[in-house]
Coordinates of C-alpha atoms and ligand atoms in Angstrom, one line a residue:
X1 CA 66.0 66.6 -220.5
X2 CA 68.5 64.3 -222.3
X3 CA 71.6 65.6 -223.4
X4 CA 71.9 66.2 -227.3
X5 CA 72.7 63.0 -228.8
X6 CA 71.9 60.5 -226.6
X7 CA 69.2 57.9 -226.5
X8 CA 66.1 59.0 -225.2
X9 CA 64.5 56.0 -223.9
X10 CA 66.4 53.4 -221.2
X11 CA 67.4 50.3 -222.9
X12 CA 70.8 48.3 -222.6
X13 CA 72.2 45.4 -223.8
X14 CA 71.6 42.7 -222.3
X15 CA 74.1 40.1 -222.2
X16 CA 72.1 36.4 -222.5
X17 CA 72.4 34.3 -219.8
X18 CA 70.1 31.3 -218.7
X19 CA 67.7 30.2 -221.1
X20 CA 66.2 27.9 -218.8
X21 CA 66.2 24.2 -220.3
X22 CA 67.8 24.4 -223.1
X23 CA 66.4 22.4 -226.3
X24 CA 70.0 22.2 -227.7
X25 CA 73.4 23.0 -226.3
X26 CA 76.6 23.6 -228.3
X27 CA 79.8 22.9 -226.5
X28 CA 82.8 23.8 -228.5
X29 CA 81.8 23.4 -231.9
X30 CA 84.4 23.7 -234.9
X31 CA 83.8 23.5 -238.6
X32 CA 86.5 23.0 -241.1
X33 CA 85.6 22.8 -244.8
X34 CA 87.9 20.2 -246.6
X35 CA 89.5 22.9 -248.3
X36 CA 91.2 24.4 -245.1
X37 CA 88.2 26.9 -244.2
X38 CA 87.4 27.3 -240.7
X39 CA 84.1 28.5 -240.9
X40 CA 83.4 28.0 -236.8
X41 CA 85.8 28.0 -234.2
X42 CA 84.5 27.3 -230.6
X43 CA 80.9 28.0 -231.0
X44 CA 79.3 27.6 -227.3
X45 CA 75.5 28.1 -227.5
X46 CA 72.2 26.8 -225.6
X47 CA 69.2 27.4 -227.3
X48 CA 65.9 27.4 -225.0
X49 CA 62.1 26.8 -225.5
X50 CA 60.4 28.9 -227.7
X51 CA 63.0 31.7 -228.2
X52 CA 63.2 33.4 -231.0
X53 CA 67.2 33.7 -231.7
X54 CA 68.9 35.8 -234.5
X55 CA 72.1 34.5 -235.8
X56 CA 73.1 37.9 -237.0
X57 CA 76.8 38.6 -238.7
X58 CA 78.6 39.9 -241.8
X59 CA 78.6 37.7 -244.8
X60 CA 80.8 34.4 -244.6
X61 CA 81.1 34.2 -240.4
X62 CA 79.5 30.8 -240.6
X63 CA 75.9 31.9 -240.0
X64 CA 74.1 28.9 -242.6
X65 CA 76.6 26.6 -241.8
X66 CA 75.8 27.0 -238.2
X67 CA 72.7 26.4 -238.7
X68 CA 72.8 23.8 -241.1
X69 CA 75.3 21.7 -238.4
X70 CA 72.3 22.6 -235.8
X71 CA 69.9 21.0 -238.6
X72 CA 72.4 17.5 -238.6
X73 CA 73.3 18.7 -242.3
X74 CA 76.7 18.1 -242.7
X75 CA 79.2 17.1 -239.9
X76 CA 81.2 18.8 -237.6
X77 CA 84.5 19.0 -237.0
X78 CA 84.8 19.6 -233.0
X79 CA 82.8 19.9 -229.9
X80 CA 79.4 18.5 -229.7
X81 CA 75.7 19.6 -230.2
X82 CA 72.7 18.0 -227.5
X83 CA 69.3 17.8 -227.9
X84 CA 67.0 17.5 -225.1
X85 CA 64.3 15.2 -225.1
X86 CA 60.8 16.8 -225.4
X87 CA 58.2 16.5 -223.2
X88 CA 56.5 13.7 -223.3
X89 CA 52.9 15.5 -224.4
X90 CA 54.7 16.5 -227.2
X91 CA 52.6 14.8 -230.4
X92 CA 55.1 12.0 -231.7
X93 CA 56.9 11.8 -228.5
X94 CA 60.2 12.9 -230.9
X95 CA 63.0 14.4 -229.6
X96 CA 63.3 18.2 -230.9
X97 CA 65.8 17.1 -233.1
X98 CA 63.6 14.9 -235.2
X99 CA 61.2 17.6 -235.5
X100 CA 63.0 20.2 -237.1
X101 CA 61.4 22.4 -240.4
X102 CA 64.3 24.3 -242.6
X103 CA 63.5 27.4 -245.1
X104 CA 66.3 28.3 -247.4
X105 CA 67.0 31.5 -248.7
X106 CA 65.2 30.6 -251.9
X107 CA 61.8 29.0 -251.9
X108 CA 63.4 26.0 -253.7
X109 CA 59.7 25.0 -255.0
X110 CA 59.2 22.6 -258.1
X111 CA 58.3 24.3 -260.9
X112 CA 56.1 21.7 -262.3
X113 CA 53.9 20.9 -259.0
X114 CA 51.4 23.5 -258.0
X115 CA 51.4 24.8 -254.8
X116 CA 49.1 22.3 -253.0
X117 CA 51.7 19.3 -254.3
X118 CA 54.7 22.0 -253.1
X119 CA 53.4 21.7 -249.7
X120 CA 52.8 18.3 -250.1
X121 CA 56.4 16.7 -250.6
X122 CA 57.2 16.3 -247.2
X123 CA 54.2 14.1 -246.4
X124 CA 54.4 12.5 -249.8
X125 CA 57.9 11.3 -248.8
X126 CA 56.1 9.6 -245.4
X127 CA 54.4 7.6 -247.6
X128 CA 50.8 10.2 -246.5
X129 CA 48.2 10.4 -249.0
X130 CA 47.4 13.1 -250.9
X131 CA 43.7 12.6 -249.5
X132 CA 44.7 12.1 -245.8
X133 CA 47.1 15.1 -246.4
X134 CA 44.5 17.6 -247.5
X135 CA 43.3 18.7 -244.1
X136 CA 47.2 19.5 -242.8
X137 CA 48.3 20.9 -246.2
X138 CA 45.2 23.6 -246.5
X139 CA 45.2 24.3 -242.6
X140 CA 49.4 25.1 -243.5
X141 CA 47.8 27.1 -246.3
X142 CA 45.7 29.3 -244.3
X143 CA 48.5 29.9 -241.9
X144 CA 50.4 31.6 -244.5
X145 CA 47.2 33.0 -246.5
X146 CA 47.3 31.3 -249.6
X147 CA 44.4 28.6 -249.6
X148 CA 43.2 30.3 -252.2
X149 CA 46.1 29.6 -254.0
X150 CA 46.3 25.9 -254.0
X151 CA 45.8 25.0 -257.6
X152 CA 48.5 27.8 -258.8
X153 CA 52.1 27.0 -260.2
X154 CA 55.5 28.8 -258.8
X155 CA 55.6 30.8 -262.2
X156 CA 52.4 32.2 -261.0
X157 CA 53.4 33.7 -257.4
X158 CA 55.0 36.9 -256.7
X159 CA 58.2 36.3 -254.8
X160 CA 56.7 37.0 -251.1
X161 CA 53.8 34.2 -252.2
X162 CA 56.6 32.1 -252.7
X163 CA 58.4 32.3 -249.9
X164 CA 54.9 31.6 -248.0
X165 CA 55.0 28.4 -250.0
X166 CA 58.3 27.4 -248.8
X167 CA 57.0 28.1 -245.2
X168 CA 53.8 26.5 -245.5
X169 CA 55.7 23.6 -246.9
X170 CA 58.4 23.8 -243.9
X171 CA 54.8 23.8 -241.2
X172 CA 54.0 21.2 -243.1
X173 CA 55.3 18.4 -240.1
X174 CA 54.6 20.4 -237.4
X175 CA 58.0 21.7 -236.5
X176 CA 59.1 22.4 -232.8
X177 CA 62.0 24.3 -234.5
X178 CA 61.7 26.4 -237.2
X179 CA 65.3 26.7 -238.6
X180 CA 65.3 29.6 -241.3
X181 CA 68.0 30.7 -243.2
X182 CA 67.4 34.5 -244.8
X183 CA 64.4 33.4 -245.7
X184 CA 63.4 37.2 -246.9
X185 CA 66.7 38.6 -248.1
X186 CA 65.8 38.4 -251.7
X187 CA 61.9 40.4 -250.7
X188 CA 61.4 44.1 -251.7
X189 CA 60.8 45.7 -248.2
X190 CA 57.6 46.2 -247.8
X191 CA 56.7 42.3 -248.7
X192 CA 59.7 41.2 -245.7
X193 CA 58.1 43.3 -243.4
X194 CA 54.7 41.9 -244.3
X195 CA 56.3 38.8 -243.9
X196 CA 58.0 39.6 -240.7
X197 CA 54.6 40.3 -238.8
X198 CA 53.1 37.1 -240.4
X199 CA 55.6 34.7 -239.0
X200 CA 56.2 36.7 -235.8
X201 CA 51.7 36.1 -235.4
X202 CA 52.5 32.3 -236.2
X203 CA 55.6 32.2 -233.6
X204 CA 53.0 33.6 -231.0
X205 CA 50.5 30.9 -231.8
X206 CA 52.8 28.0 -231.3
X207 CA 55.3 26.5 -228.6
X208 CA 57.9 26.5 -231.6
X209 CA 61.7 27.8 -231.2
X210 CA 62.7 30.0 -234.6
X211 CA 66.5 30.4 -235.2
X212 CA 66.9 32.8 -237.9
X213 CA 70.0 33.7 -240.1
X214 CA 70.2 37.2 -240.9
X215 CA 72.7 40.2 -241.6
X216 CA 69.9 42.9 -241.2
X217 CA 70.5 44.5 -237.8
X218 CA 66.8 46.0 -238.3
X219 CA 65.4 42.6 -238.7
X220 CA 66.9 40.8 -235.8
X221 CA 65.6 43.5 -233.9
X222 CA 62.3 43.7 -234.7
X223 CA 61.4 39.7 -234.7
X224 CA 64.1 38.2 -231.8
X225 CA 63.7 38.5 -228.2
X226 CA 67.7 37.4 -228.7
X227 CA 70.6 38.2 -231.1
X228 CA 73.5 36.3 -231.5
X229 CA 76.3 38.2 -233.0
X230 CA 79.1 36.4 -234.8
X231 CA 82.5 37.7 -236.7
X232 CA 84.5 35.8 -239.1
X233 CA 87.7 34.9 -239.9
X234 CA 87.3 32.4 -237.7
X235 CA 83.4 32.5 -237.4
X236 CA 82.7 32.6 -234.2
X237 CA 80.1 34.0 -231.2
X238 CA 81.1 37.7 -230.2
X239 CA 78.0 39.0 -228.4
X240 CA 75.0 37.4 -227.0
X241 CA 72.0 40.0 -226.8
X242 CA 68.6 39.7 -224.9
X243 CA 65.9 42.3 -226.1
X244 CA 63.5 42.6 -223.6
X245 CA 60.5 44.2 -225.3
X246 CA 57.3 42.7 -225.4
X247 CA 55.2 40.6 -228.3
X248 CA 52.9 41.3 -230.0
X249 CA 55.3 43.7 -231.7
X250 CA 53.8 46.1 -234.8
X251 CA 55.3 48.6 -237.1
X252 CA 54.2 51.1 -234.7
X253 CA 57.3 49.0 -232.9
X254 CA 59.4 50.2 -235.5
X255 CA 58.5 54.5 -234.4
X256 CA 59.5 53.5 -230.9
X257 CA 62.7 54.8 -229.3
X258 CA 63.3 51.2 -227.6
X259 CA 63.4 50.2 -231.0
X260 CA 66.1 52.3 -232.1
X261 CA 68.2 52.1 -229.2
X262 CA 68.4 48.6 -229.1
X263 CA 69.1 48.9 -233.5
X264 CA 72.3 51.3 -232.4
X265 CA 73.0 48.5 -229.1
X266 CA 73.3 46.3 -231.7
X267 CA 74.9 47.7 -234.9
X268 CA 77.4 49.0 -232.1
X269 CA 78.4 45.2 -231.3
X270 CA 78.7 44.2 -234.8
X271 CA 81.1 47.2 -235.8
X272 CA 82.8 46.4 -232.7
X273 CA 82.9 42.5 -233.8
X274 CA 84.2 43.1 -237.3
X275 CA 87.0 45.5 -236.0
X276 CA 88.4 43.0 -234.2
X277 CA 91.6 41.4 -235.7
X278 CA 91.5 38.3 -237.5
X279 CA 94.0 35.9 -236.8
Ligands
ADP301 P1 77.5 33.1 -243.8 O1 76.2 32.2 -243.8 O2 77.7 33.8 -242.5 O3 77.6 33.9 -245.0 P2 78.8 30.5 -244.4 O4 78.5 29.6 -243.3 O5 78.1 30.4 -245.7 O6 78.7 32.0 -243.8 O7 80.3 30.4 -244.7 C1 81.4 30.5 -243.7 C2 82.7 30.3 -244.4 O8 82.8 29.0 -244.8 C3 82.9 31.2 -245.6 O9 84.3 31.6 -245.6 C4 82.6 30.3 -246.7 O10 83.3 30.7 -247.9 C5 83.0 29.0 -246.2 N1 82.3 27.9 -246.8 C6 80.9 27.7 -246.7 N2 80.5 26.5 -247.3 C7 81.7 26.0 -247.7 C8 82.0 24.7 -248.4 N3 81.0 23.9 -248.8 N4 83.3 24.5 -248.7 C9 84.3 25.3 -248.4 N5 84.1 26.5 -247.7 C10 82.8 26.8 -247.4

């Protein structure tokens, strides 16, 4: 019998080590804003095939502008990031870095485009046409449900139906890496988890690699197989978590007591992270 209090199943933190080829590599990385901010400080991070990696932290350690550096928006101020060449079967032959798709935190849709001419932009801005487009931007469509939906306007959508805009909109090119930053922060909870299982089913159907900004222990939980942790003041990397529980995960995931044992793993490192002194 286990002892009052402690967990009942037998999961630990694991610390993340290989990651086999990694698809980018951070080496040192520092970001100082121009007005003094050090928003990274010695950020050391490799980033492998078709992991799916939290970036999880308190507000201001640097999460977005991590990931916007990782995105090439915005320099940096030390170190250096590499991307490895993809294989060569890969469709354009690109190097993961040119085939990147970014969600923000709001859907960022135009209000006066419906939701087929949304998901369009990105094409529209390769010079595609809107009839050559049509078979990529409805198959995009289904992916997040909403082919029925092509004809409606932004004012139209819930906010979930937005967000699945934004996504379809990010599929759109055919992203190796699927950079997404809170993407369902601003969603009532039953719509993020909704969302959650939708784009953890479209992670299992594709090679991609998802890095994901979040502050949600839960959530990094239930969708990584990997948690970074960071701290700010400087932002920086303070744990580096594996969780080793298998996909397809459900809400029945959520009753498990892997589940919670790896939420407590976690929270555990962040208090510990935020507790520790800033310079
Ligand atoms: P997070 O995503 O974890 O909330 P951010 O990356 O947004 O953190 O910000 C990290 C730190 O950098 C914060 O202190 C924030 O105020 C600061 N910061 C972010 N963007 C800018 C900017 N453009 N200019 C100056 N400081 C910034």
């Amino acid at each position: 019998m286990p002892a009052a209090n402690q967990p009942t199943s037998r999961v630990e933190a694991v610390h993340t080590r290989g990651v086999g080829t990694p698809i980018v590599t951070l080496d040192s990385v520092g970001k100082v804003y121009g007005n003094g901010t050090v928003a990274l400080r010695d950020v050391n991070l490799a980033i492998g095939r078709a992991q799916f990696v939290s970036l999880l932290g308190p507000s201001g350690c640097g999460k977005s502008t991590l990931l916007r550096l990782i995105a090439g928006l915005g320099d940096f101020s030390s170190g250096r990031i590499d991307w490895t060449q993809s294989p060569a079967e890969n469709q354009a032959g690109d190097d993961f870095k040119r085939n990147l798709g970014f969600v923000f935190q709001e859907p960022t849709l135009m209000p006066w485009a419906n939701v087929f001419d949304n998901v369009y932009l990105p094409l529209k801005l390769t010079r595609l046409s809107r009839k050559s487009a049509r078979p990529r931007i409805m198959d995009a469509l289904a992916m997040v449900g909403l082919e029925k939906f092509e004809r409606s306007y932004p004012r139209e959508l819930s906010g979930g139906m937005k967000m699945r805009v934004s996504i379809a909109r990010a599929l759109i090119t055919r992203p190796s890496v699927l950079l997404m930053d809170e993407p369902f922060a601003a969603l009532d909870e039953i719509t993020r988890f909704r969302l959650n299982d939708d784009l953890l089913r479209l992670w299992a159907g594709h090679d991609w690699t998802v890095i994901f900004v979040t502050h949600s222990v839960y959530e990094s939980v239930y969708l990584s197989n990997r948690i970074v942790v960071m701290a700010a003041r400087p932002g920086r990397v303070t744990a580096d978590l594996t969780i080793d529980e298998p996909y397809p995960r459900s809400e029945a995931f959520r009753m498990t007591a892997a589940y919670n044992d790896y939420c407590r793993i976690v929270s555990a490192e962040l208090h510990s992270s935020m507790d520790e002194a800033p310079e």
